Amino acid sequence: MRKQKKRRIGECVYCGNVGPLTEDHIPPQNLFPKPRPANLISVPSCDSCNGGASKDDEYFRLCLTVVENAKGQPARDAVFPSVLRSLVRPEAKGFSTSFWNDTARADRLSPSGLWGTGTLHAAAGHRMDRVAVRIVKGLFFSETRQRVPDDHAVRPLHVSRLTGLDPNKRQAVEGFIDALLNTQTKRIGDVFAFSRLWSQNGWPRCVWLLEFYRRVEYFIMIWPT
């Protein structure tokens, strides 16, 4: 009988629990067509946090790839056939129907800072937010080798929600976004890019901008609770 490899014990970057670890790719590996880039990021995660996120990851990919302004981006087009196959599975019929019934027009922001409109599935935005939070927690660890402190929260804002903010908050967020757009971007293939700025108010306060398939999708803050 083949001896099972002993896994290392350590702290999960997401929940902080100590136990056997596995490697979790951030952003989700399913966003990347094969062959995948050599510079994929992985972080130590417990089984519960890693395995428990798979359905949200699938939902996240679906939301990013089905919108009409995603068409024509090579990496998206390469992965889209597998997205469609996941939708036509018999066991996914109810999910597929509810997804298409809950789409709406929404504002979007291009990487160059230009505004436009597109289709956004907003009915389960909390599911997308969970993935975005996990990505930033993983990026924070990758950049600092430390977990996001427990007394700090990761606050996600999809750019489509900017129009719903009060004018002062919107102006502040748009100022952060402009600064992030003019900050050096770290890119993983043609699928994912991010930029980050540390706050002058002290570590670990920071803001992040996440881009998928050459489209800016999320502005995220790490701030004290």
PDB file of C-alpha atoms in Angstrom:
ATOM      1  CA  MET A   1       0.000   0.000   0.000  1.00  0.00           C
ATOM      2  CA  ARG A   2       1.292   3.421  -0.964  1.00  0.00           C
ATOM      3  CA  LYS A   3       2.152   5.529   2.072  1.00  0.00           C
ATOM      4  CA  GLN A   4       0.174   8.757   2.230  1.00  0.00           C
ATOM      5  CA  LYS A   5       2.341  11.866   2.251  1.00  0.00           C
ATOM      6  CA  LYS A   6       2.195  13.667   5.568  1.00  0.00           C
ATOM      7  CA  ARG A   7       0.878  17.199   5.221  1.00  0.00           C
ATOM      8  CA  ARG A   8       2.504  20.086   7.020  1.00  0.00           C
ATOM      9  CA  ILE A   9       0.748  21.670   9.955  1.00  0.00           C
ATOM     10  CA  GLY A  10       0.266  25.388  10.049  1.00  0.00           C
ATOM     11  CA  GLU A  11      -2.124  28.333  10.188  1.00  0.00           C
ATOM     12  CA  CYS A  12      -4.831  28.808   7.546  1.00  0.00           C
ATOM     13  CA  VAL A  13      -4.530  32.265   5.966  1.00  0.00           C
ATOM     14  CA  TYR A  14      -8.327  32.630   5.910  1.00  0.00           C
ATOM     15  CA  CYS A  15      -9.693  31.427   9.247  1.00  0.00           C
ATOM     16  CA  GLY A  16      -6.512  31.263  11.319  1.00  0.00           C
ATOM     17  CA  ASN A  17      -7.126  27.704  12.507  1.00  0.00           C
ATOM     18  CA  VAL A  18      -4.031  25.556  12.959  1.00  0.00           C
ATOM     19  CA  GLY A  19      -4.026  22.110  11.370  1.00  0.00           C
ATOM     20  CA  PRO A  20      -3.134  20.187   8.200  1.00  0.00           C
ATOM     21  CA  LEU A  21      -2.744  22.529   5.236  1.00  0.00           C
ATOM     22  CA  THR A  22      -3.423  22.388   1.529  1.00  0.00           C
ATOM     23  CA  GLU A  23      -2.526  24.927  -1.150  1.00  0.00           C
ATOM     24  CA  ASP A  24      -5.299  27.213  -2.414  1.00  0.00           C
ATOM     25  CA  HIS A  25      -4.890  29.129  -5.660  1.00  0.00           C
ATOM     26  CA  ILE A  26      -5.866  32.774  -5.711  1.00  0.00           C
ATOM     27  CA  PRO A  27      -7.609  33.831  -7.768  1.00  0.00           C
ATOM     28  CA  PRO A  28      -9.445  30.529  -8.403  1.00  0.00           C
ATOM     29  CA  GLN A  29      -7.566  28.311 -10.826  1.00  0.00           C
ATOM     30  CA  ASN A  30     -10.721  27.676 -12.875  1.00  0.00           C
ATOM     31  CA  LEU A  31     -10.508  31.237 -14.259  1.00  0.00           C
ATOM     32  CA  PHE A  32      -7.382  30.358 -16.233  1.00  0.00           C
ATOM     33  CA  PRO A  33      -7.365  28.485 -19.542  1.00  0.00           C
ATOM     34  CA  LYS A  34      -4.738  25.821 -20.038  1.00  0.00           C
ATOM     35  CA  PRO A  35      -1.773  26.008 -20.171  1.00  0.00           C
ATOM     36  CA  ARG A  36      -1.931  28.075 -17.006  1.00  0.00           C
ATOM     37  CA  PRO A  37       0.659  30.771 -16.222  1.00  0.00           C
ATOM     38  CA  ALA A  38       3.749  29.802 -14.277  1.00  0.00           C
ATOM     39  CA  ASN A  39       3.275  32.597 -11.750  1.00  0.00           C
ATOM     40  CA  LEU A  40      -0.006  31.429 -10.213  1.00  0.00           C
ATOM     41  CA  ILE A  41      -0.273  32.366  -6.535  1.00  0.00           C
ATOM     42  CA  SER A  42      -1.083  29.749  -3.917  1.00  0.00           C
ATOM     43  CA  VAL A  43      -1.474  30.168  -0.168  1.00  0.00           C
ATOM     44  CA  PRO A  44      -1.800  27.736   2.767  1.00  0.00           C
ATOM     45  CA  SER A  45      -5.396  26.898   3.564  1.00  0.00           C
ATOM     46  CA  CYS A  46      -7.256  24.404   5.721  1.00  0.00           C
ATOM     47  CA  ASP A  47      -9.463  21.802   4.028  1.00  0.00           C
ATOM     48  CA  SER A  48     -12.637  23.502   5.185  1.00  0.00           C
ATOM     49  CA  CYS A  49     -11.804  26.918   3.693  1.00  0.00           C
ATOM     50  CA  ASN A  50     -10.365  25.468   0.493  1.00  0.00           C
ATOM     51  CA  GLY A  51     -12.933  22.802  -0.340  1.00  0.00           C
ATOM     52  CA  GLY A  52     -15.876  24.823   0.926  1.00  0.00           C
ATOM     53  CA  ALA A  53     -15.250  27.576  -1.638  1.00  0.00           C
ATOM     54  CA  SER A  54     -15.513  25.495  -4.824  1.00  0.00           C
ATOM     55  CA  LYS A  55     -19.169  26.300  -5.603  1.00  0.00           C
ATOM     56  CA  ASP A  56     -18.605  30.012  -5.026  1.00  0.00           C
ATOM     57  CA  ASP A  57     -15.571  29.842  -7.324  1.00  0.00           C
ATOM     58  CA  GLU A  58     -17.699  28.299 -10.076  1.00  0.00           C
ATOM     59  CA  TYR A  59     -20.357  30.960  -9.602  1.00  0.00           C
ATOM     60  CA  PHE A  60     -17.729  33.708  -9.660  1.00  0.00           C
ATOM     61  CA  ARG A  61     -16.321  32.458 -12.972  1.00  0.00           C
ATOM     62  CA  LEU A  62     -19.792  32.294 -14.474  1.00  0.00           C
ATOM     63  CA  CYS A  63     -20.602  35.877 -13.496  1.00  0.00           C
ATOM     64  CA  LEU A  64     -17.335  37.171 -14.943  1.00  0.00           C
ATOM     65  CA  THR A  65     -17.528  35.367 -18.271  1.00  0.00           C
ATOM     66  CA  VAL A  66     -21.169  35.535 -19.390  1.00  0.00           C
ATOM     67  CA  VAL A  67     -21.438  39.339 -19.641  1.00  0.00           C
ATOM     68  CA  GLU A  68     -21.391  40.648 -23.190  1.00  0.00           C
ATOM     69  CA  ASN A  69     -18.454  43.014 -22.700  1.00  0.00           C
ATOM     70  CA  ALA A  70     -16.271  40.044 -21.723  1.00  0.00           C
ATOM     71  CA  LYS A  71     -16.543  38.657 -25.264  1.00  0.00           C
ATOM     72  CA  GLY A  72     -13.438  38.919 -27.407  1.00  0.00           C
ATOM     73  CA  GLN A  73     -10.927  38.759 -24.575  1.00  0.00           C
ATOM     74  CA  PRO A  74      -8.743  35.746 -25.507  1.00  0.00           C
ATOM     75  CA  ALA A  75      -8.389  34.235 -22.032  1.00  0.00           C
ATOM     76  CA  ARG A  76     -12.112  34.534 -21.384  1.00  0.00           C
ATOM     77  CA  ASP A  77     -12.984  33.055 -24.782  1.00  0.00           C
ATOM     78  CA  ALA A  78     -10.632  30.143 -24.123  1.00  0.00           C
ATOM     79  CA  VAL A  79     -12.269  29.239 -20.808  1.00  0.00           C
ATOM     80  CA  PHE A  80     -15.862  29.978 -21.832  1.00  0.00           C
ATOM     81  CA  PRO A  81     -16.609  26.553 -23.424  1.00  0.00           C
ATOM     82  CA  SER A  82     -16.013  24.884 -20.056  1.00  0.00           C
ATOM     83  CA  VAL A  83     -18.309  27.460 -18.436  1.00  0.00           C
ATOM     84  CA  LEU A  84     -21.066  26.554 -20.896  1.00  0.00           C
ATOM     85  CA  ARG A  85     -20.546  22.837 -20.291  1.00  0.00           C
ATOM     86  CA  SER A  86     -21.032  23.403 -16.575  1.00  0.00           C
ATOM     87  CA  LEU A  87     -24.342  25.180 -17.277  1.00  0.00           C
ATOM     88  CA  VAL A  88     -25.868  22.466 -19.456  1.00  0.00           C
ATOM     89  CA  ARG A  89     -25.295  19.627 -17.026  1.00  0.00           C
ATOM     90  CA  PRO A  90     -28.669  18.121 -16.036  1.00  0.00           C
ATOM     91  CA  GLU A  91     -27.966  18.722 -12.353  1.00  0.00           C
ATOM     92  CA  ALA A  92     -27.351  22.439 -13.088  1.00  0.00           C
ATOM     93  CA  LYS A  93     -30.716  23.129 -14.746  1.00  0.00           C
ATOM     94  CA  GLY A  94     -32.242  24.955 -11.776  1.00  0.00           C
ATOM     95  CA  PHE A  95     -29.091  26.981 -11.201  1.00  0.00           C
ATOM     96  CA  SER A  96     -28.891  27.970 -14.879  1.00  0.00           C
ATOM     97  CA  THR A  97     -32.533  29.089 -15.006  1.00  0.00           C
ATOM     98  CA  SER A  98     -32.307  31.193 -11.862  1.00  0.00           C
ATOM     99  CA  PHE A  99     -29.044  32.742 -13.020  1.00  0.00           C
ATOM    100  CA  TRP A 100     -30.448  34.052 -16.303  1.00  0.00           C
ATOM    101  CA  ASN A 101     -33.618  35.262 -14.603  1.00  0.00           C
ATOM    102  CA  ASP A 102     -31.581  37.456 -12.283  1.00  0.00           C
ATOM    103  CA  THR A 103     -29.419  39.571 -14.579  1.00  0.00           C
ATOM    104  CA  ALA A 104     -29.510  43.335 -14.878  1.00  0.00           C
ATOM    105  CA  ARG A 105     -27.786  46.246 -16.578  1.00  0.00           C
ATOM    106  CA  ALA A 106     -24.981  47.810 -14.560  1.00  0.00           C
ATOM    107  CA  ASP A 107     -22.152  50.343 -14.801  1.00  0.00           C
ATOM    108  CA  ARG A 108     -18.652  49.038 -15.400  1.00  0.00           C
ATOM    109  CA  LEU A 109     -15.173  50.525 -15.332  1.00  0.00           C
ATOM    110  CA  SER A 110     -12.518  49.702 -17.899  1.00  0.00           C
ATOM    111  CA  PRO A 111      -8.825  49.361 -16.951  1.00  0.00           C
ATOM    112  CA  SER A 112      -8.206  52.749 -18.601  1.00  0.00           C
ATOM    113  CA  GLY A 113     -10.780  54.347 -16.334  1.00  0.00           C
ATOM    114  CA  LEU A 114     -13.584  54.690 -18.883  1.00  0.00           C
ATOM    115  CA  TRP A 115     -17.134  54.032 -17.767  1.00  0.00           C
ATOM    116  CA  GLY A 116     -19.592  51.844 -19.647  1.00  0.00           C
ATOM    117  CA  THR A 117     -22.540  49.530 -19.112  1.00  0.00           C
ATOM    118  CA  GLY A 118     -22.856  45.778 -19.199  1.00  0.00           C
ATOM    119  CA  THR A 119     -24.791  42.872 -17.764  1.00  0.00           C
ATOM    120  CA  LEU A 120     -24.262  41.965 -14.135  1.00  0.00           C
ATOM    121  CA  HIS A 121     -25.798  39.142 -12.182  1.00  0.00           C
ATOM    122  CA  ALA A 122     -26.579  40.955  -8.960  1.00  0.00           C
ATOM    123  CA  ALA A 123     -29.014  38.617  -7.202  1.00  0.00           C
ATOM    124  CA  ALA A 124     -26.279  36.770  -5.327  1.00  0.00           C
ATOM    125  CA  GLY A 125     -23.609  39.449  -5.121  1.00  0.00           C
ATOM    126  CA  HIS A 126     -22.702  38.176  -1.667  1.00  0.00           C
ATOM    127  CA  ARG A 127     -21.353  35.009  -3.290  1.00  0.00           C
ATOM    128  CA  MET A 128     -19.066  37.015  -5.548  1.00  0.00           C
ATOM    129  CA  ASP A 129     -18.050  39.135  -2.577  1.00  0.00           C
ATOM    130  CA  ARG A 130     -16.972  36.039  -0.653  1.00  0.00           C
ATOM    131  CA  VAL A 131     -14.601  35.066  -3.452  1.00  0.00           C
ATOM    132  CA  ALA A 132     -13.250  38.619  -3.746  1.00  0.00           C
ATOM    133  CA  VAL A 133     -12.595  38.717   0.011  1.00  0.00           C
ATOM    134  CA  ARG A 134     -10.806  35.372  -0.128  1.00  0.00           C
ATOM    135  CA  ILE A 135      -8.657  36.570  -3.027  1.00  0.00           C
ATOM    136  CA  VAL A 136      -7.558  39.699  -1.166  1.00  0.00           C
ATOM    137  CA  LYS A 137      -6.859  37.756   2.028  1.00  0.00           C
ATOM    138  CA  GLY A 138      -4.661  35.456  -0.041  1.00  0.00           C
ATOM    139  CA  LEU A 139      -2.947  38.360  -1.801  1.00  0.00           C
ATOM    140  CA  PHE A 140      -2.325  40.077   1.527  1.00  0.00           C
ATOM    141  CA  PHE A 141      -0.586  36.949   2.797  1.00  0.00           C
ATOM    142  CA  SER A 142       1.358  36.563  -0.459  1.00  0.00           C
ATOM    143  CA  GLU A 143       2.588  40.151  -0.204  1.00  0.00           C
ATOM    144  CA  THR A 144       3.300  40.324   3.536  1.00  0.00           C
ATOM    145  CA  ARG A 145       3.580  36.685   4.705  1.00  0.00           C
ATOM    146  CA  GLN A 146       1.042  37.544   7.391  1.00  0.00           C
ATOM    147  CA  ARG A 147      -2.701  36.995   7.755  1.00  0.00           C
ATOM    148  CA  VAL A 148      -5.094  39.924   7.697  1.00  0.00           C
ATOM    149  CA  PRO A 149      -5.328  40.759  11.417  1.00  0.00           C
ATOM    150  CA  ASP A 150      -8.511  39.579  13.100  1.00  0.00           C
ATOM    151  CA  ASP A 151      -9.318  43.127  14.199  1.00  0.00           C
ATOM    152  CA  HIS A 152      -9.425  44.265  10.560  1.00  0.00           C
ATOM    153  CA  ALA A 153     -12.186  43.616   8.018  1.00  0.00           C
ATOM    154  CA  VAL A 154     -11.935  43.054   4.277  1.00  0.00           C
ATOM    155  CA  ARG A 155     -14.658  45.219   2.712  1.00  0.00           C
ATOM    156  CA  PRO A 156     -15.462  44.455  -0.952  1.00  0.00           C
ATOM    157  CA  LEU A 157     -17.207  46.843  -3.349  1.00  0.00           C
ATOM    158  CA  HIS A 158     -18.080  45.745  -6.856  1.00  0.00           C
ATOM    159  CA  VAL A 159     -17.656  48.771  -9.125  1.00  0.00           C
ATOM    160  CA  SER A 160     -21.286  48.461 -10.263  1.00  0.00           C
ATOM    161  CA  ARG A 161     -22.312  49.556  -6.759  1.00  0.00           C
ATOM    162  CA  LEU A 162     -20.552  52.909  -6.961  1.00  0.00           C
ATOM    163  CA  THR A 163     -23.719  54.577  -8.211  1.00  0.00           C
ATOM    164  CA  GLY A 164     -25.511  53.550  -5.031  1.00  0.00           C
ATOM    165  CA  LEU A 165     -23.089  55.325  -2.699  1.00  0.00           C
ATOM    166  CA  ASP A 166     -23.789  58.753  -1.286  1.00  0.00           C
ATOM    167  CA  PRO A 167     -21.898  61.488  -3.202  1.00  0.00           C
ATOM    168  CA  ASN A 168     -19.147  61.997  -0.628  1.00  0.00           C
ATOM    169  CA  LYS A 169     -18.355  58.289  -0.287  1.00  0.00           C
ATOM    170  CA  ARG A 170     -18.481  57.831  -4.039  1.00  0.00           C
ATOM    171  CA  GLN A 171     -16.056  60.696  -4.558  1.00  0.00           C
ATOM    172  CA  ALA A 172     -13.673  59.201  -2.005  1.00  0.00           C
ATOM    173  CA  VAL A 173     -13.801  55.729  -3.564  1.00  0.00           C
ATOM    174  CA  GLU A 174     -13.349  57.103  -7.081  1.00  0.00           C
ATOM    175  CA  GLY A 175     -10.285  58.993  -5.812  1.00  0.00           C
ATOM    176  CA  PHE A 176      -8.830  55.735  -4.506  1.00  0.00           C
ATOM    177  CA  ILE A 177      -9.629  53.983  -7.796  1.00  0.00           C
ATOM    178  CA  ASP A 178      -7.915  56.721  -9.822  1.00  0.00           C
ATOM    179  CA  ALA A 179      -4.819  56.376  -7.620  1.00  0.00           C
ATOM    180  CA  LEU A 180      -4.845  52.582  -7.955  1.00  0.00           C
ATOM    181  CA  LEU A 181      -5.191  52.815 -11.735  1.00  0.00           C
ATOM    182  CA  ASN A 182      -1.994  54.846 -11.728  1.00  0.00           C
ATOM    183  CA  THR A 183      -0.151  52.388  -9.485  1.00  0.00           C
ATOM    184  CA  GLN A 184       2.036  49.561 -10.713  1.00  0.00           C
ATOM    185  CA  THR A 185      -0.127  46.565 -11.565  1.00  0.00           C
ATOM    186  CA  LYS A 186       0.858  42.956 -10.934  1.00  0.00           C
ATOM    187  CA  ARG A 187      -0.522  40.655 -13.610  1.00  0.00           C
ATOM    188  CA  ILE A 188      -1.036  36.887 -13.859  1.00  0.00           C
ATOM    189  CA  GLY A 189      -1.460  36.018 -17.518  1.00  0.00           C
ATOM    190  CA  ASP A 190      -4.335  37.738 -19.301  1.00  0.00           C
ATOM    191  CA  VAL A 191      -6.831  36.700 -16.629  1.00  0.00           C
ATOM    192  CA  PHE A 192      -6.002  38.584 -13.447  1.00  0.00           C
ATOM    193  CA  ALA A 193      -4.265  41.739 -12.276  1.00  0.00           C
ATOM    194  CA  PHE A 194      -4.232  43.689  -9.054  1.00  0.00           C
ATOM    195  CA  SER A 195      -2.870  46.899  -7.633  1.00  0.00           C
ATOM    196  CA  ARG A 196      -2.510  47.870  -3.985  1.00  0.00           C
ATOM    197  CA  LEU A 197      -1.826  50.990  -1.944  1.00  0.00           C
ATOM    198  CA  TRP A 198      -0.948  51.111   1.731  1.00  0.00           C
ATOM    199  CA  SER A 199      -2.728  53.744   3.774  1.00  0.00           C
ATOM    200  CA  GLN A 200      -0.790  56.646   5.271  1.00  0.00           C
ATOM    201  CA  ASN A 201      -2.788  55.988   8.465  1.00  0.00           C
ATOM    202  CA  GLY A 202      -0.669  52.948   9.184  1.00  0.00           C
ATOM    203  CA  TRP A 203      -0.232  49.261   8.388  1.00  0.00           C
ATOM    204  CA  PRO A 204      -2.166  47.090   7.655  1.00  0.00           C
ATOM    205  CA  ARG A 205      -4.763  49.512   6.288  1.00  0.00           C
ATOM    206  CA  CYS A 206      -4.749  49.282   2.508  1.00  0.00           C
ATOM    207  CA  VAL A 207      -6.892  49.436  -0.634  1.00  0.00           C
ATOM    208  CA  TRP A 208      -6.915  47.045  -3.592  1.00  0.00           C
ATOM    209  CA  LEU A 209      -8.214  47.011  -7.159  1.00  0.00           C
ATOM    210  CA  LEU A 210      -8.942  43.647  -8.800  1.00  0.00           C
ATOM    211  CA  GLU A 211      -9.101  43.202 -12.562  1.00  0.00           C
ATOM    212  CA  PHE A 212     -10.368  40.072 -14.324  1.00  0.00           C
ATOM    213  CA  TYR A 213     -10.175  39.477 -18.071  1.00  0.00           C
ATOM    214  CA  ARG A 214      -8.912  43.069 -18.529  1.00  0.00           C
ATOM    215  CA  ARG A 215     -11.946  44.539 -16.725  1.00  0.00           C
ATOM    216  CA  VAL A 216     -11.831  46.258 -13.352  1.00  0.00           C
ATOM    217  CA  GLU A 217     -14.354  44.497 -11.119  1.00  0.00           C
ATOM    218  CA  TYR A 218     -13.636  45.107  -7.425  1.00  0.00           C
ATOM    219  CA  PHE A 219     -12.406  47.860  -5.138  1.00  0.00           C
ATOM    220  CA  ILE A 220     -11.538  46.458  -1.708  1.00  0.00           C
ATOM    221  CA  MET A 221     -10.467  48.010   1.578  1.00  0.00           C
ATOM    222  CA  ILE A 222      -8.751  46.378   4.553  1.00  0.00           C
ATOM    223  CA  TRP A 223      -9.639  48.549   7.527  1.00  0.00           C
ATOM    224  CA  PRO A 224     -10.059  48.224  11.308  1.00  0.00           C
ATOM    225  CA  THR A 225     -13.388  46.824  12.466  1.00  0.00           C
TER     226      THR A 225
END
